[in-house]
GROMACS .gro file of C-alpha atoms in nm:
model
  333
    1MET     CA    1   0.011  -0.012   0.019
    2LYS     CA    2   0.257   0.234   0.099
    3LEU     CA    3   0.468   0.183  -0.250
    4ARG     CA    4   0.119   0.192  -0.433
    5TYR     CA    5   0.056   0.565  -0.241
    6LEU     CA    6   0.404   0.670  -0.333
    7LEU     CA    7   0.372   0.618  -0.717
    8ALA     CA    8   0.034   0.786  -0.718
    9LEU     CA    9   0.206   1.060  -0.522
   10ALA     CA   10   0.501   1.097  -0.752
   11LEU     CA   11   0.261   1.050  -1.109
   12ASN     CA   12   0.079   1.339  -0.940
   13ALA     CA   13   0.370   1.579  -0.917
   14ILE     CA   14   0.454   1.509  -1.278
   15LEU     CA   15   0.104   1.607  -1.367
   16VAL     CA   16   0.105   1.944  -1.165
   17TYR     CA   17   0.466   2.029  -1.195
   18GLY     CA   18   0.591   1.923  -1.550
   19CYS     CA   19   0.907   1.698  -1.364
   20PRO     CA   20   0.914   1.416  -1.094
   21VAL     CA   21   0.949   1.607  -0.710
   22ALA     CA   22   1.110   1.453  -0.392
   23LEU     CA   23   0.853   1.192  -0.248
   24ASP     CA   24   0.947   1.281   0.120
   25SER     CA   25   0.795   1.547   0.280
   26SER     CA   26   1.060   1.553   0.534
   27GLN     CA   27   1.319   1.726   0.316
   28ALA     CA   28   1.068   2.025   0.419
   29GLN     CA   29   1.112   1.963   0.789
   30THR     CA   30   1.504   1.921   0.770
   31PHE     CA   31   1.564   2.221   0.498
   32PRO     CA   32   1.798   2.405   0.480
   33SER     CA   33   2.066   2.156   0.636
   34LYS     CA   34   2.341   2.352   0.553
   35PRO     CA   35   2.424   2.736   0.477
   36ILE     CA   36   2.248   2.841   0.148
   37VAL     CA   37   2.457   3.035  -0.040
   38LEU     CA   38   2.298   3.327  -0.234
   39ILE     CA   39   2.464   3.371  -0.598
   40GLY     CA   40   2.425   3.781  -0.733
   41PRO     CA   41   2.527   3.808  -1.110
   42TYR     CA   42   2.771   4.117  -1.103
   43PRO     CA   43   3.105   4.216  -0.810
   44GLU     CA   44   3.024   4.441  -0.528
   45GLY     CA   45   2.884   4.798  -0.623
   46GLY     CA   46   2.597   4.808  -0.817
   47VAL     CA   47   2.244   4.765  -0.723
   48SER     CA   48   2.235   4.426  -0.736
   49ALA     CA   49   2.482   4.336  -0.486
   50SER     CA   50   2.298   4.604  -0.240
   51ILE     CA   51   1.964   4.408  -0.246
   52ALA     CA   52   2.152   4.069  -0.195
   53LYS     CA   53   2.309   4.197   0.128
   54HIS     CA   54   2.001   4.288   0.271
   55VAL     CA   55   1.779   4.028   0.164
   56GLY     CA   56   2.031   3.769   0.277
   57ALA     CA   57   2.090   3.876   0.649
   58SER     CA   58   1.728   3.906   0.697
   59LEU     CA   59   1.648   3.548   0.508
   60SER     CA   60   1.875   3.382   0.762
   61SER     CA   61   1.741   3.542   1.029
   62THR     CA   62   1.398   3.357   0.899
   63LEU     CA   63   1.542   3.028   0.785
   64GLN     CA   64   1.787   3.020   1.148
   65GLN     CA   65   2.046   2.905   0.894
   66ALA     CA   66   2.326   3.128   0.712
   67VAL     CA   67   2.298   3.265   0.380
   68LEU     CA   68   2.659   3.361   0.231
   69VAL     CA   69   2.636   3.591  -0.028
   70GLU     CA   70   2.863   3.541  -0.306
   71ASN     CA   71   2.868   3.848  -0.609
   72LEU     CA   72   3.016   3.715  -0.912
   73GLY     CA   73   3.100   3.880  -1.224
   74GLY     CA   74   3.175   3.739  -1.602
   75GLU     CA   75   2.967   3.668  -1.883
   76SER     CA   76   2.706   3.979  -1.854
   77GLY     CA   77   2.614   3.768  -1.549
   78ALA     CA   78   2.578   3.428  -1.716
   79THR     CA   79   2.847   3.315  -1.522
   80ALA     CA   80   2.648   3.341  -1.177
   81VAL     CA   81   2.352   3.139  -1.368
   82GLN     CA   82   2.564   2.894  -1.487
   83LYS     CA   83   2.714   2.793  -1.132
   84VAL     CA   84   2.367   2.809  -0.963
   85LEU     CA   85   2.275   2.522  -1.259
   86ASN     CA   86   2.560   2.351  -1.165
   87ALA     CA   87   2.457   2.303  -0.827
   88PRO     CA   88   2.267   1.978  -0.671
   89SER     CA   89   1.904   2.060  -0.694
   90ASP     CA   90   1.876   2.095  -0.351
   91GLY     CA   91   1.750   2.442  -0.234
   92HIS     CA   92   2.086   2.554  -0.094
   93THR     CA   93   2.208   2.770  -0.358
   94LEU     CA   94   2.001   3.011  -0.458
   95LEU     CA   95   2.012   3.295  -0.753
   96GLN     CA   96   1.926   3.675  -0.744
   97ALA     CA   97   1.913   3.781  -1.095
   98SER     CA   98   1.726   4.029  -1.371
   99PRO     CA   99   1.555   3.998  -1.695
  100SER     CA  100   1.906   4.105  -1.817
  101GLU     CA  101   2.101   3.818  -1.736
  102LEU     CA  102   1.813   3.521  -1.779
  103VAL     CA  103   1.632   3.627  -2.088
  104LEU     CA  104   1.878   3.840  -2.305
  105VAL     CA  105   2.166   3.656  -2.231
  106PRO     CA  106   2.042   3.316  -2.341
  107PHE     CA  107   1.861   3.491  -2.656
  108ALA     CA  108   2.105   3.694  -2.790
  109ASN     CA  109   2.479   3.515  -2.648
  110LYS     CA  110   2.569   3.213  -2.863
  111ASN     CA  111   2.790   3.123  -2.565
  112ALA     CA  112   2.555   3.112  -2.310
  113LYS     CA  113   2.468   2.731  -2.236
  114PHE     CA  114   2.111   2.781  -2.070
  115LYS     CA  115   1.776   2.919  -2.156
  116SER     CA  116   1.549   3.104  -1.918
  117GLU     CA  117   1.332   2.820  -1.844
  118ASP     CA  118   1.574   2.616  -1.681
  119LEU     CA  119   1.514   2.795  -1.363
  120ARG     CA  120   1.207   2.873  -1.149
  121MET     CA  121   1.103   3.203  -0.993
  122VAL     CA  122   1.067   3.163  -0.636
  123GLN     CA  123   0.984   3.533  -0.525
  124PHE     CA  124   1.009   3.825  -0.706
  125VAL     CA  125   1.174   4.134  -0.536
  126ALA     CA  126   1.133   4.464  -0.654
  127ASN     CA  127   1.126   4.678  -0.966
  128THR     CA  128   1.392   4.943  -0.992
  129PRO     CA  129   1.432   5.240  -1.201
  130LEU     CA  130   1.684   5.268  -1.489
  131VAL     CA  131   1.882   5.617  -1.513
  132ILE     CA  132   2.135   5.782  -1.755
  133VAL     CA  133   2.460   5.853  -1.584
  134ALA     CA  134   2.691   6.087  -1.737
  135ARG     CA  135   3.060   6.201  -1.707
  136LYS     CA  136   3.093   6.530  -1.524
  137GLY     CA  137   3.223   6.734  -1.834
  138LEU     CA  138   2.924   6.577  -2.040
  139GLU     CA  139   2.776   6.887  -2.178
  140ALA     CA  140   2.395   6.774  -2.195
  141ASN     CA  141   2.187   6.775  -1.883
  142ASN     CA  142   1.878   6.576  -1.986
  143ALA     CA  143   1.740   6.371  -2.237
  144ASP     CA  144   1.735   6.615  -2.540
  145GLU     CA  145   2.069   6.795  -2.487
  146LEU     CA  146   2.226   6.408  -2.489
  147VAL     CA  147   2.070   6.325  -2.814
  148VAL     CA  148   2.154   6.683  -2.937
  149LEU     CA  149   2.487   6.629  -2.818
  150ALA     CA  150   2.535   6.284  -2.939
  151ARG     CA  151   2.435   6.421  -3.297
  152ARG     CA  152   2.630   6.694  -3.300
  153SER     CA  153   2.954   6.421  -3.188
  154ALA     CA  154   2.848   6.185  -3.472
  155ALA     CA  155   2.854   6.476  -3.727
  156LEU     CA  156   3.203   6.570  -3.646
  157GLY     CA  157   3.338   6.194  -3.659
  158ARG     CA  158   3.322   6.164  -3.280
  159PRO     CA  159   3.028   5.973  -3.190
  160LEU     CA  160   2.981   5.934  -2.796
  161VAL     CA  161   3.077   5.614  -2.653
  162TYR     CA  162   2.787   5.436  -2.426
  163ALA     CA  163   2.857   5.192  -2.120
  164SER     CA  164   2.752   4.850  -1.987
  165SER     CA  165   2.808   4.543  -1.788
  166GLY     CA  166   2.847   4.338  -2.123
  167VAL     CA  167   2.739   4.258  -2.449
  168ASN     CA  168   2.376   4.206  -2.490
  169SER     CA  169   2.325   4.337  -2.129
  170TYR     CA  170   2.018   4.526  -2.082
  171GLY     CA  171   2.198   4.849  -2.076
  172HIS     CA  172   2.389   4.782  -2.392
  173MET     CA  173   2.028   4.709  -2.592
  174LEU     CA  174   1.892   5.013  -2.451
  175GLY     CA  175   2.202   5.218  -2.589
  176SER     CA  176   2.228   5.075  -2.891
  177HIS     CA  177   1.792   5.132  -2.945
  178ILE     CA  178   1.848   5.487  -2.868
  179SER     CA  179   2.096   5.481  -3.117
  180LYS     CA  180   1.883   5.348  -3.349
  181GLU     CA  181   1.590   5.554  -3.285
  182THR     CA  182   1.750   5.882  -3.310
  183ASN     CA  183   1.969   5.800  -3.641
  184THR     CA  184   2.227   5.868  -3.413
  185PRO     CA  185   2.587   5.650  -3.442
  186MET     CA  186   2.722   5.574  -3.132
  187LEU     CA  187   3.003   5.364  -2.975
  188HIS     CA  188   2.929   5.104  -2.713
  189ALA     CA  189   3.235   5.002  -2.414
  190PRO     CA  190   3.148   4.663  -2.228
  191TYR     CA  191   3.289   4.681  -1.875
  192PRO     CA  192   3.296   4.320  -1.647
  193ASN     CA  193   3.160   4.498  -1.410
  194THR     CA  194   2.983   4.796  -1.228
  195ALA     CA  195   3.294   4.953  -1.031
  196GLN     CA  196   3.467   4.936  -1.355
  197VAL     CA  197   3.217   5.144  -1.547
  198VAL     CA  198   3.185   5.398  -1.248
  199LYS     CA  199   3.589   5.433  -1.275
  200GLY     CA  200   3.552   5.511  -1.657
  201LEU     CA  201   3.279   5.771  -1.626
  202LEU     CA  202   3.515   5.909  -1.339
  203ASP     CA  203   3.826   5.918  -1.558
  204GLU     CA  204   3.605   6.039  -1.835
  205GLN     CA  205   3.712   5.768  -2.110
  206ILE     CA  206   3.363   5.688  -2.155
  207ASP     CA  207   3.050   5.943  -2.190
  208PHE     CA  208   2.733   5.793  -1.993
  209VAL     CA  209   2.587   5.510  -1.940
  210ILE     CA  210   2.199   5.362  -1.871
  211THR     CA  211   2.175   5.149  -1.539
  212ALA     CA  212   1.978   5.110  -1.288
  213TYR     CA  213   1.950   5.364  -1.003
  214ASN     CA  214   2.183   5.308  -0.671
  215GLU     CA  215   2.187   5.485  -0.357
  216SER     CA  216   2.569   5.475  -0.405
  217GLN     CA  217   2.544   5.713  -0.706
  218ILE     CA  218   2.387   6.023  -0.496
  219PRO     CA  219   2.758   6.124  -0.341
  220LEU     CA  220   2.916   6.105  -0.704
  221HIS     CA  221   2.631   6.333  -0.853
  222THR     CA  222   2.592   6.567  -0.547
  223SER     CA  223   2.952   6.628  -0.554
  224GLY     CA  224   3.005   6.687  -0.940
  225LYS     CA  225   3.219   6.404  -1.002
  226VAL     CA  226   2.928   6.235  -1.250
  227LYS     CA  227   2.596   6.359  -1.317
  228ILE     CA  228   2.274   6.161  -1.364
  229ILE     CA  229   2.103   6.353  -1.614
  230ALA     CA  230   1.770   6.173  -1.675
  231ALA     CA  231   1.507   5.901  -1.542
  232LEU     CA  232   1.353   5.664  -1.757
  233SER     CA  233   1.029   5.694  -1.623
  234ALA     CA  234   0.734   5.985  -1.665
  235GLN     CA  235   0.780   6.160  -1.338
  236ARG     CA  236   1.075   6.229  -1.170
  237GLN     CA  237   1.196   5.975  -0.911
  238PRO     CA  238   1.143   6.058  -0.544
  239ALA     CA  239   1.487   5.975  -0.438
  240LEU     CA  240   1.626   6.219  -0.730
  241PRO     CA  241   1.407   6.530  -0.744
  242ASP     CA  242   1.653   6.740  -0.920
  243VAL     CA  243   1.673   6.463  -1.195
  244PRO     CA  244   1.449   6.529  -1.478
  245ALA     CA  245   1.230   6.247  -1.621
  246VAL     CA  246   1.256   6.176  -2.005
  247ASP     CA  247   0.880   6.284  -2.034
  248GLU     CA  248   1.027   6.653  -1.938
  249GLY     CA  249   1.160   6.628  -2.279
  250VAL     CA  250   1.080   6.530  -2.641
  251MET     CA  251   1.330   6.323  -2.794
  252LEU     CA  252   1.328   6.025  -2.543
  253LYS     CA  253   0.942   6.125  -2.434
  254GLY     CA  254   0.793   5.770  -2.363
  255TYR     CA  255   1.066   5.597  -2.319
  256HIS     CA  256   1.052   5.437  -1.976
  257HIS     CA  257   1.209   5.142  -1.854
  258SER     CA  258   1.316   5.005  -1.528
  259THR     CA  259   1.470   4.664  -1.428
  260TRP     CA  260   1.317   4.374  -1.171
  261PHE     CA  261   1.527   4.156  -0.948
  262ALA     CA  262   1.377   3.817  -0.822
  263TYR     CA  263   1.480   3.450  -0.660
  264PHE     CA  264   1.542   3.159  -0.850
  265VAL     CA  265   1.613   2.767  -0.821
  266LYS     CA  266   1.708   2.501  -1.059
  267LYS     CA  267   1.345   2.407  -1.248
  268ASP     CA  268   1.427   2.071  -1.072
  269THR     CA  269   1.423   2.149  -0.728
  270PRO     CA  270   1.177   1.982  -0.517
  271GLU     CA  271   0.884   2.105  -0.448
  272PRO     CA  272   0.887   2.078  -0.051
  273ILE     CA  273   1.193   2.284  -0.070
  274VAL     CA  274   1.056   2.525  -0.318
  275GLN     CA  275   0.788   2.621  -0.033
  276VAL     CA  276   0.983   2.681   0.233
  277LEU     CA  277   1.244   2.911   0.014
  278HIS     CA  278   0.883   3.075  -0.105
  279LYS     CA  279   0.729   3.095   0.254
  280ALA     CA  280   1.073   3.230   0.403
  281LEU     CA  281   1.179   3.484   0.095
  282SER     CA  282   0.783   3.579   0.107
  283GLN     CA  283   0.813   3.666   0.547
  284THR     CA  284   1.172   3.849   0.448
  285LEU     CA  285   1.087   4.043   0.154
  286GLY     CA  286   0.709   4.149   0.334
  287ASN     CA  287   0.845   4.255   0.590
  288ALA     CA  288   0.804   4.610   0.670
  289ARG     CA  289   1.210   4.674   0.807
  290MET     CA  290   1.279   4.522   0.446
  291SER     CA  291   1.042   4.738   0.242
  292THR     CA  292   1.160   4.998   0.406
  293THR     CA  293   1.482   4.953   0.293
  294LEU     CA  294   1.427   4.876  -0.032
  295VAL     CA  295   1.213   5.170  -0.097
  296SER     CA  296   1.487   5.376   0.067
  297LYS     CA  297   1.693   5.270  -0.254
  298SER     CA  298   1.404   5.410  -0.493
  299SER     CA  299   1.291   5.022  -0.527
  300ILE     CA  300   0.903   4.965  -0.589
  301VAL     CA  301   0.806   4.670  -0.355
  302PRO     CA  302   0.499   4.496  -0.465
  303PRO     CA  303   0.318   4.266  -0.228
  304PRO     CA  304   0.495   3.862  -0.186
  305LEU     CA  305   0.358   3.634  -0.517
  306SER     CA  306   0.238   3.276  -0.482
  307LEU     CA  307   0.403   3.062  -0.631
  308ALA     CA  308   0.204   3.015  -0.915
  309GLU     CA  309   0.186   3.412  -0.957
  310ALA     CA  310   0.548   3.377  -0.948
  311SER     CA  311   0.560   3.097  -1.220
  312LYS     CA  312   0.281   3.308  -1.421
  313LYS     CA  313   0.522   3.635  -1.422
  314TYR     CA  314   0.838   3.474  -1.463
  315THR     CA  315   0.674   3.342  -1.802
  316ALA     CA  316   0.535   3.676  -1.936
  317GLU     CA  317   0.871   3.824  -1.860
  318ILE     CA  318   1.039   3.627  -2.069
  319VAL     CA  319   0.826   3.681  -2.335
  320LYS     CA  320   0.812   4.012  -2.281
  321PHE     CA  321   1.202   4.074  -2.288
  322ARG     CA  322   1.224   3.834  -2.568
  323ALA     CA  323   1.002   4.065  -2.812
  324MET     CA  324   1.186   4.375  -2.696
  325ALA     CA  325   1.539   4.230  -2.747
  326LYS     CA  326   1.316   4.136  -3.122
  327SER     CA  327   1.221   4.463  -3.158
  328MET     CA  328   1.582   4.627  -3.085
  329ARG     CA  329   1.761   4.381  -3.349
  330LEU     CA  330   1.917   4.130  -3.073
  331ASP     CA  331   1.933   3.821  -3.288
  332PRO     CA  332   1.889   3.504  -3.118
  333PRO     CA  333   2.178   3.244  -3.165
   0.00000   0.00000   0.00000
């Protein structure tokens, strides 16, 4: 009878989840049995690493187990994704990622050995606005002035140089799209990490970058070492009241973009373990203190999603960003 019951449970799991899951629910009672490694796709210095640091500390308290944050770099975030996929499917390796690494990289980079569908979203974290950050000497203080300057520079044979965190990253795609939509030649400079992009701006080796807003940008902006010239939104961001939104101009009006962060495991992670992680992340992200922390970083924090909602959300985002990549002429392998 017990064997028959287990076989029936296995069949039901395959029908519901599309793959076998662990039969023994006691896994949920013993998980986590060792420290969890929370992997971020970029080195220290960016918004991703900042969010991982705060969430990791809170998640550790919730699970009563150490959460070790490991911020990696390389291949526009693909290195981090691949490390998670190479780890055991036991829930002890968690990925914090955005559409740049999970949708754009495997879509447009032939070297990426994974698909978006190889991972399962456990919980959504937040949306973060994107901004245009320029070197201090750039003769532009808003989006319209940037386009005018870019056209003038291109006509003189000195196209503006925009940076990104890697080839086919979100920043690369958006910079390329602006170049094409405004019919203005610009040069792309891929950098390995955020720290190197900031150094390029400080040394005035690059002209601007389209990136997620990060609180570390504020002291550089207020001291005049760099300047944040536009927010890719309809209205000004509360954390950046002196920075004009693109809708205050004409040339990039309606060019609204943000990025999101979420937590993922391998798609074949046993369901009881996914449920434990989902509950813990929901408690962590639903905590008022954590929400306040993320909002202080100018992130929009939605209510925690159910697992079904997270799955639906991820599927919709894959479709959305693949369509965006096609429209911006990023070609799949």
